PDB file of C-alpha atoms in Angstrom:
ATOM      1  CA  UNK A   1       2.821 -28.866 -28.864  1.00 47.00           C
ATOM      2  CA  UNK A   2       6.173 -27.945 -28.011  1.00 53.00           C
ATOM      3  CA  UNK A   3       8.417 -24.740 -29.837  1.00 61.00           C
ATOM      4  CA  UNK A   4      10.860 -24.684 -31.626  1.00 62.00           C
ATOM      5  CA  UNK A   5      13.354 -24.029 -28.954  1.00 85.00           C
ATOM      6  CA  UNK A   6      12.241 -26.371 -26.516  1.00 83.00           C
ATOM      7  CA  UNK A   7      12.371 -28.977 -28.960  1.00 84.00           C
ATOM      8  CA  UNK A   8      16.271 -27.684 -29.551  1.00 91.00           C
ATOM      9  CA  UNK A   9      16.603 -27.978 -25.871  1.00 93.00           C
ATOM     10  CA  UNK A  10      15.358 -30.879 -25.504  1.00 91.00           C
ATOM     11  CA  UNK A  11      17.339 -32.672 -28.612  1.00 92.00           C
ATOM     12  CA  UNK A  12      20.542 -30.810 -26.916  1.00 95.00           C
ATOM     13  CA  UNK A  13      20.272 -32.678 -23.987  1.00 95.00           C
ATOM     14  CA  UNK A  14      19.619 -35.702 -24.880  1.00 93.00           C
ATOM     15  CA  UNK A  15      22.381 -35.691 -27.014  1.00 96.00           C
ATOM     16  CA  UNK A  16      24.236 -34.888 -23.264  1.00 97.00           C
ATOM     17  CA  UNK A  17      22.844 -38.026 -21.883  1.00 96.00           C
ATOM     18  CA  UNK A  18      23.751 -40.138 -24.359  1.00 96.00           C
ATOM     19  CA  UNK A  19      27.212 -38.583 -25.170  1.00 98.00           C
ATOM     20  CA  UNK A  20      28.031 -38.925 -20.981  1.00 98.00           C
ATOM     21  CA  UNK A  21      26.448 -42.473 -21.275  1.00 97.00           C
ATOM     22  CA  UNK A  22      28.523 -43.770 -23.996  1.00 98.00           C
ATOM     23  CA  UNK A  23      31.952 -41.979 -21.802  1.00 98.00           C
ATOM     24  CA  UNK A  24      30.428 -44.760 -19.022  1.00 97.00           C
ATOM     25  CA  UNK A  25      29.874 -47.689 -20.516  1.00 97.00           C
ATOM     26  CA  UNK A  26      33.387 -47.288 -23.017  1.00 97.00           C
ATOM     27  CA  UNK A  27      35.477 -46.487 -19.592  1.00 97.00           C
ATOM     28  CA  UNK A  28      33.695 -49.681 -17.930  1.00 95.00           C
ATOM     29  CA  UNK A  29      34.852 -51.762 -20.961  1.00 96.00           C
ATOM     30  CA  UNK A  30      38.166 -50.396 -20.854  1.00 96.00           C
ATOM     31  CA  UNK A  31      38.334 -51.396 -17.124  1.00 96.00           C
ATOM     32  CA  UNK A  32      37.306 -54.594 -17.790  1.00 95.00           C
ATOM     33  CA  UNK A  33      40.420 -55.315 -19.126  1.00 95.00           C
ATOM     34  CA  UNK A  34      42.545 -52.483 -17.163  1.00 96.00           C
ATOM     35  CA  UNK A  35      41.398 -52.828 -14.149  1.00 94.00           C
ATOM     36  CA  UNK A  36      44.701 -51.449 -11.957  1.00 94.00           C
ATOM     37  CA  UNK A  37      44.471 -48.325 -14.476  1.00 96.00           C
ATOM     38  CA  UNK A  38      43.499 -45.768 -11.761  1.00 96.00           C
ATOM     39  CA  UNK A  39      43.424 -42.769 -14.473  1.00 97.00           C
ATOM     40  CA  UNK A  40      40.893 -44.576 -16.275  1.00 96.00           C
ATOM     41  CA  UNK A  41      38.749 -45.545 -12.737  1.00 97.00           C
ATOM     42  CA  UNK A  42      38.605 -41.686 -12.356  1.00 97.00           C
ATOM     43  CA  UNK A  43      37.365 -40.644 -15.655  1.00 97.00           C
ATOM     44  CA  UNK A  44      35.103 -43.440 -15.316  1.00 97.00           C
ATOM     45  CA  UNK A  45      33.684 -41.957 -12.058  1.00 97.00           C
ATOM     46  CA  UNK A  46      34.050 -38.795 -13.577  1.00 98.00           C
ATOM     47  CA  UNK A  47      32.080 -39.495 -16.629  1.00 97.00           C
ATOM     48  CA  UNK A  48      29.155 -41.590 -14.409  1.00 97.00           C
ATOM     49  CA  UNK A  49      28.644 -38.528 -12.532  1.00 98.00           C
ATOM     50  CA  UNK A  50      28.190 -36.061 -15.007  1.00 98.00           C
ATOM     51  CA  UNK A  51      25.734 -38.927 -16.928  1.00 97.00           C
ATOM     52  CA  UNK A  52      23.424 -38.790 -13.903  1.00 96.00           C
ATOM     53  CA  UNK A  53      23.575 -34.729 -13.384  1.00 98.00           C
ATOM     54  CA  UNK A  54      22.851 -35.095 -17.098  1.00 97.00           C
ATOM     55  CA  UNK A  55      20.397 -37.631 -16.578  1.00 95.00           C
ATOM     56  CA  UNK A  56      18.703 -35.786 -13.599  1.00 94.00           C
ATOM     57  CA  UNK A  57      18.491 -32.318 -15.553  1.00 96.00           C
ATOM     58  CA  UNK A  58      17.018 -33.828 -18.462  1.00 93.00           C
ATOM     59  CA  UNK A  59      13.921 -35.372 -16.648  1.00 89.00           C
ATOM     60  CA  UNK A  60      13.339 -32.833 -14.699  1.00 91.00           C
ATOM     61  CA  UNK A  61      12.803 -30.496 -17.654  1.00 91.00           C
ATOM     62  CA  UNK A  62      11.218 -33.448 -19.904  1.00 86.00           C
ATOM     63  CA  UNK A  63      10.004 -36.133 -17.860  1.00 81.00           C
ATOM     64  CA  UNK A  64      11.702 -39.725 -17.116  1.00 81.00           C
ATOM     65  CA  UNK A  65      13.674 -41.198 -20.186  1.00 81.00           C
ATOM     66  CA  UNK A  66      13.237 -44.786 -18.700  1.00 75.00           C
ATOM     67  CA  UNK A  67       9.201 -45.746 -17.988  1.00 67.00           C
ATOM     68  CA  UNK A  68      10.378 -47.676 -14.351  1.00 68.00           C
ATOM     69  CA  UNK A  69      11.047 -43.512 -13.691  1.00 67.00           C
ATOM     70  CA  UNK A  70       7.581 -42.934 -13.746  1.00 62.00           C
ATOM     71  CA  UNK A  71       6.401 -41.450 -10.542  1.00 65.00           C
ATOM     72  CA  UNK A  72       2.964 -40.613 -10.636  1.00 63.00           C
ATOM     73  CA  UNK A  73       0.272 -43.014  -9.783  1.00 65.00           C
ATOM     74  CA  UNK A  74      -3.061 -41.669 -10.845  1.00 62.00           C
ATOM     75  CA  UNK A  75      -1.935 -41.537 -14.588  1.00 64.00           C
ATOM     76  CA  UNK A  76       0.855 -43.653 -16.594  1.00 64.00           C
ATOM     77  CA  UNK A  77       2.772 -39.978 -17.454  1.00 63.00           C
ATOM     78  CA  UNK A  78       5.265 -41.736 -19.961  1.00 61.00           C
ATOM     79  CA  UNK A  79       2.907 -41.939 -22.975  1.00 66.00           C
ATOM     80  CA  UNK A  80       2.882 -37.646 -22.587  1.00 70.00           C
ATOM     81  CA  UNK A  81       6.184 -36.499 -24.246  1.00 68.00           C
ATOM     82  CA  UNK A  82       7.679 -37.863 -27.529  1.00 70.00           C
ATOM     83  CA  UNK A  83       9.277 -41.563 -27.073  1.00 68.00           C
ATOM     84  CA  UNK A  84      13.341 -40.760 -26.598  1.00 64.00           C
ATOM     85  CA  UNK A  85      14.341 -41.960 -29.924  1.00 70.00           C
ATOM     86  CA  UNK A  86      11.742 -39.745 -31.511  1.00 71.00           C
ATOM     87  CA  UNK A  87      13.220 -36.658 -31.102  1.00 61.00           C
ATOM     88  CA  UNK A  88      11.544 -33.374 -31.447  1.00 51.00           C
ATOM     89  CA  UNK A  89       7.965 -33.845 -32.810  1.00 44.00           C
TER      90      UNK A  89
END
């Protein structure tokens, strides 16, 4: 059972991941219809790159968000941890 710190931690950066994932995909859409807009093409790489340093911190404290992340083949690891929309438990 995890503390409750690490849950903190945990909720904390997930809230990173998603907050740096919804900066991507809003960019994209805005380049979708600006797509000569080369401040927006640089926050948008901006933003991407700080979703996977988020991305790539989070699961290596917590495990893969995303079950196709799972890397270990003698046991299916993503039933372990809390399901990402769960939260702390």
């Amino acid at each position: 059972m995890m503390n409750y710190d690490t849950n903190n931690l945990r909720e904390m950066m997930l809230k990173q991941v998603y907050e740096t994932g919804f900066a991507v995909v809003d960019s994209n859409l805005y380049l979708d219809t600006h797509p000569c807009d080369t401040a927006a093409i640089n926050y948008n790489n901006q933003a991407a790159e700080a979703y996977r340093c988020a991305l790539r911190e989070y699961e290596a404290q917590f495990g893969p968000l995303r079950a196709y992340e799972n890397r270990n083949a003698q046991y299916w690891t993503w039933v372990n941890n809390p399901w990402p929309w769960e939260g702390g438990c």
